[in-house]
Amino acid sequence: MKLLRYGEHGAEKPGLLDNAGLLRDLSGHVDDITGDVLDDATLDRLRALGPSELPIVEGEQRIGACVGNIGKFLCIGLNYSDHAAETGAAIPEHPILFFKANSAIVGAYDDVVMPRGSTHTDWEIELGVVIGKTAKYVAEAEALDHVAGYCIVNDVSERHFQNNLTGQWTKGKSCDTFGPTGPWLVTRDEVGDPQNLDMALDVNGERRQTGNTSTMIFTVAQIIAHLSTLFTLHPGDVITTGTPPGVALGMKPEPVFLKKGDVMDLTIEGLGHQRQRVDIDA
């Protein structure tokens, strides 16, 4: 099942993408796609609906972030062995955790707007994990039972802000629009094994990142189990799980960062497509 949110920013409505690629309105059944409706019982109720019984949404629609009212936006850094190698970083002993401000969250096709003074804005395609059931001290073997579904996240990063402004990575990760999420949430029953998904990101039609979630250092289950020993994961929390190689920061001989007018295209197997045009704050 592919759940999504459509409409103007801040006024999105819940929707479902049917097998024919038609957008169906879910507002007669749930108020929004938020943590409140991501438990297994509610997802089963929505899954039981006949898509043909749901109204078709006509016309061009903006697609918002696939989850509304995200609680925690949690990010795992350096979690692909081949990405760690390209940056010259050591393999971490435990998942590296940082937070991304929720104000960075936008839809999959919204513009990415570089902040004033940005010269090192970079791309990062990532598998997003959406929590559906409260997780506290969860065993690795049971961790995936706490997942509602998966989505694409572009963990856009301003590397100068991240590495040179003193403090945590959050400074370079949390700029407005730096968290495109979606276009839809694919429920876990349709995804199967989250550790075998092909990923790709293009900039201006040229391939920059090619990877597979099989090269994660810490699996989705391991990440959930680890985080749940530190704090409670709640329905509607989103975890981005790291990026494969091919980011601008790792380019040789010199990085080529994003500039105004660039276009990023992202795909993850079974999870759809994102596209963002790059602009810059006046």
mmCIF file of C-alpha atoms in Angstrom:
data_model
loop_
_atom_site.group_PDB
_atom_site.id
_atom_site.type_symbol
_atom_site.label_atom_id
_atom_site.label_comp_id
_atom_site.label_asym_id
_atom_site.label_seq_id
_atom_site.Cartn_x
_atom_site.Cartn_y
_atom_site.Cartn_z
ATOM 1 C CA MET A 1 0.000 0.000 0.000
ATOM 2 C CA LYS A 2 1.291 3.425 -1.002
ATOM 3 C CA LEU A 3 0.130 6.249 1.266
ATOM 4 C CA LEU A 4 0.742 9.891 0.512
ATOM 5 C CA ARG A 5 -0.311 13.444 1.280
ATOM 6 C CA TYR A 6 -1.365 15.935 -1.363
ATOM 7 C CA GLY A 7 -2.266 19.609 -1.495
ATOM 8 C CA GLU A 8 -0.746 22.901 -0.481
ATOM 9 C CA HIS A 9 1.995 22.986 2.132
ATOM 10 C CA GLY A 10 0.407 22.906 5.588
ATOM 11 C CA ALA A 11 -2.999 21.853 4.247
ATOM 12 C CA GLU A 12 -2.241 18.402 2.849
ATOM 13 C CA LYS A 13 -4.923 15.712 2.593
ATOM 14 C CA PRO A 14 -4.417 11.958 2.948
ATOM 15 C CA GLY A 15 -4.299 9.862 -0.183
ATOM 16 C CA LEU A 16 -3.561 6.431 -1.574
ATOM 17 C CA LEU A 17 -1.889 5.554 -4.856
ATOM 18 C CA ASP A 18 -3.711 2.630 -6.466
ATOM 19 C CA ASN A 19 -2.196 -0.050 -8.665
ATOM 20 C CA ALA A 20 -3.060 1.924 -11.792
ATOM 21 C CA GLY A 21 -1.137 4.944 -10.520
ATOM 22 C CA LEU A 22 -4.291 6.934 -9.735
ATOM 23 C CA LEU A 23 -4.429 9.172 -6.679
ATOM 24 C CA ARG A 24 -7.348 8.268 -4.417
ATOM 25 C CA ASP A 25 -8.702 10.432 -1.594
ATOM 26 C CA LEU A 26 -8.568 8.901 1.900
ATOM 27 C CA SER A 27 -9.993 11.874 3.799
ATOM 28 C CA GLY A 28 -13.265 10.052 4.380
ATOM 29 C CA HIS A 29 -11.398 7.431 6.389
ATOM 30 C CA VAL A 30 -8.476 9.205 8.105
ATOM 31 C CA ASP A 31 -7.733 12.861 8.796
ATOM 32 C CA ASP A 32 -4.099 12.677 7.714
ATOM 33 C CA ILE A 33 -1.180 10.273 7.294
ATOM 34 C CA THR A 34 0.410 10.733 10.717
ATOM 35 C CA GLY A 35 1.646 8.527 13.533
ATOM 36 C CA ASP A 36 -1.938 8.165 14.741
ATOM 37 C CA VAL A 37 -2.871 6.008 11.728
ATOM 38 C CA LEU A 38 0.322 4.004 11.242
ATOM 39 C CA ASP A 39 -0.439 1.145 13.643
ATOM 40 C CA ASP A 40 -1.022 -2.284 12.118
ATOM 41 C CA ALA A 41 -4.762 -2.311 12.869
ATOM 42 C CA THR A 42 -5.429 0.982 11.092
ATOM 43 C CA LEU A 43 -3.196 0.063 8.165
ATOM 44 C CA ASP A 44 -5.081 -3.232 7.849
ATOM 45 C CA ARG A 45 -8.365 -1.301 7.808
ATOM 46 C CA LEU A 46 -7.106 0.979 5.046
ATOM 47 C CA ARG A 47 -5.672 -1.984 3.158
ATOM 48 C CA ALA A 48 -9.103 -3.642 3.216
ATOM 49 C CA LEU A 49 -10.697 -0.701 1.416
ATOM 50 C CA GLY A 50 -11.392 -1.274 -2.251
ATOM 51 C CA PRO A 51 -9.432 1.442 -4.093
ATOM 52 C CA SER A 52 -12.225 1.667 -6.641
ATOM 53 C CA GLU A 53 -14.532 2.798 -3.825
ATOM 54 C CA LEU A 54 -12.299 5.782 -3.039
ATOM 55 C CA PRO A 55 -12.760 9.055 -4.922
ATOM 56 C CA ILE A 56 -10.216 9.814 -7.634
ATOM 57 C CA VAL A 57 -8.380 13.086 -7.086
ATOM 58 C CA GLU A 58 -8.515 14.980 -10.361
ATOM 59 C CA GLY A 59 -5.993 17.441 -11.734
ATOM 60 C CA GLU A 60 -2.384 18.246 -10.972
ATOM 61 C CA GLN A 61 -1.613 18.021 -7.263
ATOM 62 C CA ARG A 62 1.386 18.967 -5.172
ATOM 63 C CA ILE A 63 2.656 15.909 -3.315
ATOM 64 C CA GLY A 64 3.685 16.748 0.243
ATOM 65 C CA ALA A 65 5.908 14.863 2.646
ATOM 66 C CA CYS A 66 4.428 11.372 2.994
ATOM 67 C CA VAL A 67 4.116 11.654 6.794
ATOM 68 C CA GLY A 68 2.584 14.632 8.587
ATOM 69 C CA ASN A 69 3.468 15.887 12.061
ATOM 70 C CA ILE A 70 6.706 13.920 12.112
ATOM 71 C CA GLY A 71 7.818 13.538 15.705
ATOM 72 C CA LYS A 72 11.576 12.944 15.520
ATOM 73 C CA PHE A 73 13.588 13.232 12.302
ATOM 74 C CA LEU A 74 16.551 10.965 13.107
ATOM 75 C CA CYS A 75 19.538 10.525 10.812
ATOM 76 C CA ILE A 76 22.267 7.907 10.715
ATOM 77 C CA GLY A 77 25.616 9.035 9.321
ATOM 78 C CA LEU A 78 28.389 7.101 7.554
ATOM 79 C CA ASN A 79 26.284 3.952 7.415
ATOM 80 C CA TYR A 80 27.447 2.576 4.048
ATOM 81 C CA SER A 81 30.868 0.954 3.940
ATOM 82 C CA ASP A 82 31.545 2.241 0.413
ATOM 83 C CA HIS A 83 30.480 5.798 1.347
ATOM 84 C CA ALA A 84 32.714 5.775 4.434
ATOM 85 C CA ALA A 85 35.589 4.689 2.192
ATOM 86 C CA GLU A 86 35.074 7.537 -0.296
ATOM 87 C CA THR A 87 35.151 10.122 2.500
ATOM 88 C CA GLY A 88 38.158 8.548 4.195
ATOM 89 C CA ALA A 89 36.208 7.989 7.413
ATOM 90 C CA ALA A 90 36.692 5.047 9.744
ATOM 91 C CA ILE A 91 33.904 2.476 10.042
ATOM 92 C CA PRO A 92 31.912 3.485 13.147
ATOM 93 C CA GLU A 93 31.549 1.077 16.048
ATOM 94 C CA HIS A 94 27.977 2.218 16.702
ATOM 95 C CA PRO A 95 25.422 4.029 14.537
ATOM 96 C CA ILE A 96 26.291 7.728 14.239
ATOM 97 C CA LEU A 97 23.199 9.720 15.141
ATOM 98 C CA PHE A 98 22.259 13.296 14.402
ATOM 99 C CA PHE A 99 18.965 15.145 14.162
ATOM 100 C CA LYS A 100 17.497 17.101 11.296
ATOM 101 C CA ALA A 101 15.117 19.952 12.154
ATOM 102 C CA ASN A 102 11.525 19.180 11.224
ATOM 103 C CA SER A 103 11.339 22.575 9.502
ATOM 104 C CA ALA A 104 13.603 21.063 6.808
ATOM 105 C CA ILE A 105 10.872 18.625 5.727
ATOM 106 C CA VAL A 106 9.293 19.220 2.302
ATOM 107 C CA GLY A 107 7.659 17.177 -0.421
ATOM 108 C CA ALA A 108 9.477 15.000 -2.922
ATOM 109 C CA TYR A 109 9.055 17.499 -5.787
ATOM 110 C CA ASP A 110 9.439 20.769 -3.883
ATOM 111 C CA ASP A 111 12.415 23.007 -4.613
ATOM 112 C CA VAL A 112 15.552 22.669 -2.501
ATOM 113 C CA VAL A 113 16.548 26.209 -1.550
ATOM 114 C CA MET A 114 20.166 26.771 -0.579
ATOM 115 C CA PRO A 115 20.590 29.258 2.270
ATOM 116 C CA ARG A 116 22.383 32.552 1.805
ATOM 117 C CA GLY A 117 26.132 32.103 1.579
ATOM 118 C CA SER A 118 25.934 28.404 0.726
ATOM 119 C CA THR A 119 28.793 27.140 -1.458
ATOM 120 C CA HIS A 120 28.949 23.462 -0.443
ATOM 121 C CA THR A 121 25.400 22.070 -0.721
ATOM 122 C CA ASP A 122 25.423 18.324 -1.361
ATOM 123 C CA TRP A 123 22.971 15.514 -2.109
ATOM 124 C CA GLU A 124 22.409 12.229 -0.234
ATOM 125 C CA ILE A 125 19.836 9.644 -1.263
ATOM 126 C CA GLU A 126 18.684 7.635 1.766
ATOM 127 C CA LEU A 127 16.198 4.957 2.749
ATOM 128 C CA GLY A 128 13.705 6.458 5.168
ATOM 129 C CA VAL A 129 12.111 4.250 7.838
ATOM 130 C CA VAL A 130 8.759 5.303 9.304
ATOM 131 C CA ILE A 131 7.942 3.980 12.766
ATOM 132 C CA GLY A 132 4.427 2.602 13.206
ATOM 133 C CA LYS A 133 4.520 1.073 16.681
ATOM 134 C CA THR A 134 6.164 2.400 19.850
ATOM 135 C CA ALA A 135 9.633 0.910 20.303
ATOM 136 C CA LYS A 136 11.498 0.801 23.613
ATOM 137 C CA TYR A 137 14.256 -1.725 24.353
ATOM 138 C CA VAL A 138 13.360 -3.655 21.211
ATOM 139 C CA ALA A 139 15.292 -6.767 20.244
ATOM 140 C CA GLU A 140 16.840 -6.792 16.779
ATOM 141 C CA ALA A 141 14.763 -9.833 15.804
ATOM 142 C CA GLU A 142 11.545 -7.910 16.506
ATOM 143 C CA ALA A 143 12.612 -4.473 15.317
ATOM 144 C CA LEU A 144 11.027 -4.545 11.854
ATOM 145 C CA ASP A 145 7.629 -5.285 13.417
ATOM 146 C CA HIS A 146 7.730 -1.676 14.635
ATOM 147 C CA VAL A 147 8.040 -0.272 11.101
ATOM 148 C CA ALA A 148 4.987 1.107 9.314
ATOM 149 C CA GLY A 149 6.792 1.503 6.013
ATOM 150 C CA TYR A 150 9.593 3.023 4.002
ATOM 151 C CA CYS A 151 10.181 6.068 1.828
ATOM 152 C CA ILE A 152 12.877 8.041 0.019
ATOM 153 C CA VAL A 153 14.649 10.868 1.848
ATOM 154 C CA ASN A 154 17.136 13.296 0.305
ATOM 155 C CA ASP A 155 19.394 14.238 3.205
ATOM 156 C CA VAL A 156 20.553 17.503 1.624
ATOM 157 C CA SER A 157 23.658 18.766 3.411
ATOM 158 C CA GLU A 158 25.603 22.041 3.458
ATOM 159 C CA ARG A 159 29.103 20.693 4.035
ATOM 160 C CA HIS A 160 30.740 23.963 5.110
ATOM 161 C CA PHE A 161 27.992 24.556 7.670
ATOM 162 C CA GLN A 162 28.223 20.902 8.737
ATOM 163 C CA ASN A 163 31.984 20.681 9.174
ATOM 164 C CA ASN A 164 33.303 24.197 9.716
ATOM 165 C CA LEU A 165 30.802 26.203 11.755
ATOM 166 C CA THR A 166 31.722 24.490 15.043
ATOM 167 C CA GLY A 167 29.322 22.108 16.731
ATOM 168 C CA GLN A 168 27.167 19.266 15.535
ATOM 169 C CA TRP A 169 26.376 18.157 11.975
ATOM 170 C CA THR A 170 22.843 19.456 12.539
ATOM 171 C CA LYS A 171 23.904 22.949 11.412
ATOM 172 C CA GLY A 172 24.525 21.742 7.868
ATOM 173 C CA LYS A 173 21.624 19.313 7.765
ATOM 174 C CA SER A 174 18.698 21.402 8.973
ATOM 175 C CA CYS A 175 18.416 24.282 6.528
ATOM 176 C CA ASP A 176 14.890 24.906 5.249
ATOM 177 C CA THR A 177 13.901 22.438 2.469
ATOM 178 C CA PHE A 178 16.857 20.118 3.218
ATOM 179 C CA GLY A 179 14.606 17.118 3.941
ATOM 180 C CA PRO A 180 12.525 16.056 0.904
ATOM 181 C CA THR A 181 10.534 13.030 2.105
ATOM 182 C CA GLY A 182 8.338 10.768 -0.021
ATOM 183 C CA PRO A 183 6.627 10.829 -2.465
ATOM 184 C CA TRP A 184 4.800 8.062 -0.691
ATOM 185 C CA LEU A 185 5.095 5.748 2.288
ATOM 186 C CA VAL A 186 5.190 2.139 1.110
ATOM 187 C CA THR A 187 3.975 -0.195 3.841
ATOM 188 C CA ARG A 188 6.454 -2.811 5.001
ATOM 189 C CA ASP A 189 4.471 -5.738 3.594
ATOM 190 C CA GLU A 190 5.095 -4.419 0.063
ATOM 191 C CA VAL A 191 8.787 -3.704 0.552
ATOM 192 C CA GLY A 192 9.923 -7.068 1.874
ATOM 193 C CA ASP A 193 13.635 -7.059 2.698
ATOM 194 C CA PRO A 194 14.806 -3.474 3.315
ATOM 195 C CA GLN A 195 18.411 -4.672 3.000
ATOM 196 C CA ASN A 196 18.242 -5.354 -0.738
ATOM 197 C CA LEU A 197 16.972 -2.202 -2.438
ATOM 198 C CA ASP A 198 18.715 -0.543 -5.367
ATOM 199 C CA MET A 199 19.242 3.226 -5.074
ATOM 200 C CA ALA A 200 20.245 5.900 -7.582
ATOM 201 C CA LEU A 201 20.606 9.676 -7.702
ATOM 202 C CA ASP A 202 21.234 11.830 -10.791
ATOM 203 C CA VAL A 203 22.182 15.507 -11.005
ATOM 204 C CA ASN A 204 21.206 17.176 -14.266
ATOM 205 C CA GLY A 205 20.728 13.752 -15.833
ATOM 206 C CA GLU A 206 24.184 12.458 -14.857
ATOM 207 C CA ARG A 207 24.444 9.532 -12.456
ATOM 208 C CA ARG A 208 26.100 10.518 -9.183
ATOM 209 C CA GLN A 209 25.050 7.821 -6.732
ATOM 210 C CA THR A 210 24.467 4.138 -7.352
ATOM 211 C CA GLY A 211 24.076 1.793 -4.432
ATOM 212 C CA ASN A 212 22.139 -0.897 -2.650
ATOM 213 C CA THR A 213 20.983 -1.048 0.956
ATOM 214 C CA SER A 214 22.879 -4.338 1.287
ATOM 215 C CA THR A 215 26.073 -2.336 1.921
ATOM 216 C CA MET A 216 24.702 -0.712 5.078
ATOM 217 C CA ILE A 217 27.062 -1.107 8.022
ATOM 218 C CA PHE A 218 24.124 -1.255 10.459
ATOM 219 C CA THR A 219 20.882 -2.748 9.164
ATOM 220 C CA VAL A 220 17.476 -1.172 9.673
ATOM 221 C CA ALA A 221 16.746 -3.705 12.414
ATOM 222 C CA GLN A 222 20.046 -2.998 14.166
ATOM 223 C CA ILE A 223 19.456 0.762 13.994
ATOM 224 C CA ILE A 224 15.968 0.504 15.492
ATOM 225 C CA ALA A 225 17.164 -1.847 18.235
ATOM 226 C CA HIS A 226 20.065 0.462 19.092
ATOM 227 C CA LEU A 227 18.064 3.693 19.111
ATOM 228 C CA SER A 228 15.313 2.109 21.195
ATOM 229 C CA THR A 229 17.815 1.524 24.002
ATOM 230 C CA LEU A 230 18.549 5.271 24.086
ATOM 231 C CA PHE A 231 15.025 6.724 23.851
ATOM 232 C CA THR A 232 11.520 5.708 22.860
ATOM 233 C CA LEU A 233 10.673 5.640 19.179
ATOM 234 C CA HIS A 234 7.093 6.764 18.568
ATOM 235 C CA PRO A 235 4.700 6.250 15.660
ATOM 236 C CA GLY A 236 5.409 8.892 13.054
ATOM 237 C CA ASP A 237 9.125 9.171 13.841
ATOM 238 C CA VAL A 238 11.303 8.966 10.725
ATOM 239 C CA ILE A 239 14.809 7.505 10.573
ATOM 240 C CA THR A 240 17.043 8.123 7.562
ATOM 241 C CA THR A 241 19.609 5.389 7.334
ATOM 242 C CA GLY A 242 22.656 6.757 5.529
ATOM 243 C CA THR A 243 23.773 7.184 1.934
ATOM 244 C CA PRO A 244 25.759 5.132 -0.594
ATOM 245 C CA PRO A 245 28.844 6.525 -2.360
ATOM 246 C CA GLY A 246 28.767 9.285 -4.940
ATOM 247 C CA VAL A 247 28.165 12.446 -2.914
ATOM 248 C CA ALA A 248 29.812 15.681 -4.046
ATOM 249 C CA LEU A 249 32.059 15.720 -0.985
ATOM 250 C CA GLY A 250 33.753 12.532 -2.178
ATOM 251 C CA MET A 251 34.327 13.588 -5.803
ATOM 252 C CA LYS A 252 37.886 13.532 -7.127
ATOM 253 C CA PRO A 253 39.921 15.547 -7.891
ATOM 254 C CA GLU A 254 37.559 18.301 -6.685
ATOM 255 C CA PRO A 255 33.999 18.285 -5.339
ATOM 256 C CA VAL A 256 31.323 19.816 -7.571
ATOM 257 C CA PHE A 257 28.560 21.034 -5.290
ATOM 258 C CA LEU A 258 25.017 22.028 -6.186
ATOM 259 C CA LYS A 259 24.229 25.366 -7.754
ATOM 260 C CA LYS A 260 21.063 27.243 -8.650
ATOM 261 C CA GLY A 261 19.152 25.548 -11.466
ATOM 262 C CA ASP A 262 20.514 22.061 -10.865
ATOM 263 C CA VAL A 263 17.976 19.216 -10.834
ATOM 264 C CA MET A 264 18.244 16.118 -8.644
ATOM 265 C CA ASP A 265 16.414 12.870 -9.482
ATOM 266 C CA LEU A 266 16.278 10.106 -6.866
ATOM 267 C CA THR A 267 14.914 6.556 -7.025
ATOM 268 C CA ILE A 268 14.817 3.629 -4.623
ATOM 269 C CA GLU A 269 13.537 0.280 -5.795
ATOM 270 C CA GLY A 270 9.806 0.031 -5.081
ATOM 271 C CA LEU A 271 9.636 3.414 -3.343
ATOM 272 C CA GLY A 272 9.128 5.744 -6.286
ATOM 273 C CA HIS A 273 10.919 8.836 -7.519
ATOM 274 C CA GLN A 274 11.857 12.293 -6.261
ATOM 275 C CA ARG A 275 12.852 15.366 -8.244
ATOM 276 C CA GLN A 276 14.010 18.704 -6.829
ATOM 277 C CA ARG A 277 15.161 21.830 -8.576
ATOM 278 C CA VAL A 278 17.799 23.810 -6.709
ATOM 279 C CA ASP A 279 17.211 27.483 -5.938
ATOM 280 C CA ILE A 280 18.986 29.885 -3.611
ATOM 281 C CA ASP A 281 17.595 32.208 -0.947
ATOM 282 C CA ALA A 282 17.670 35.806 -2.138
#
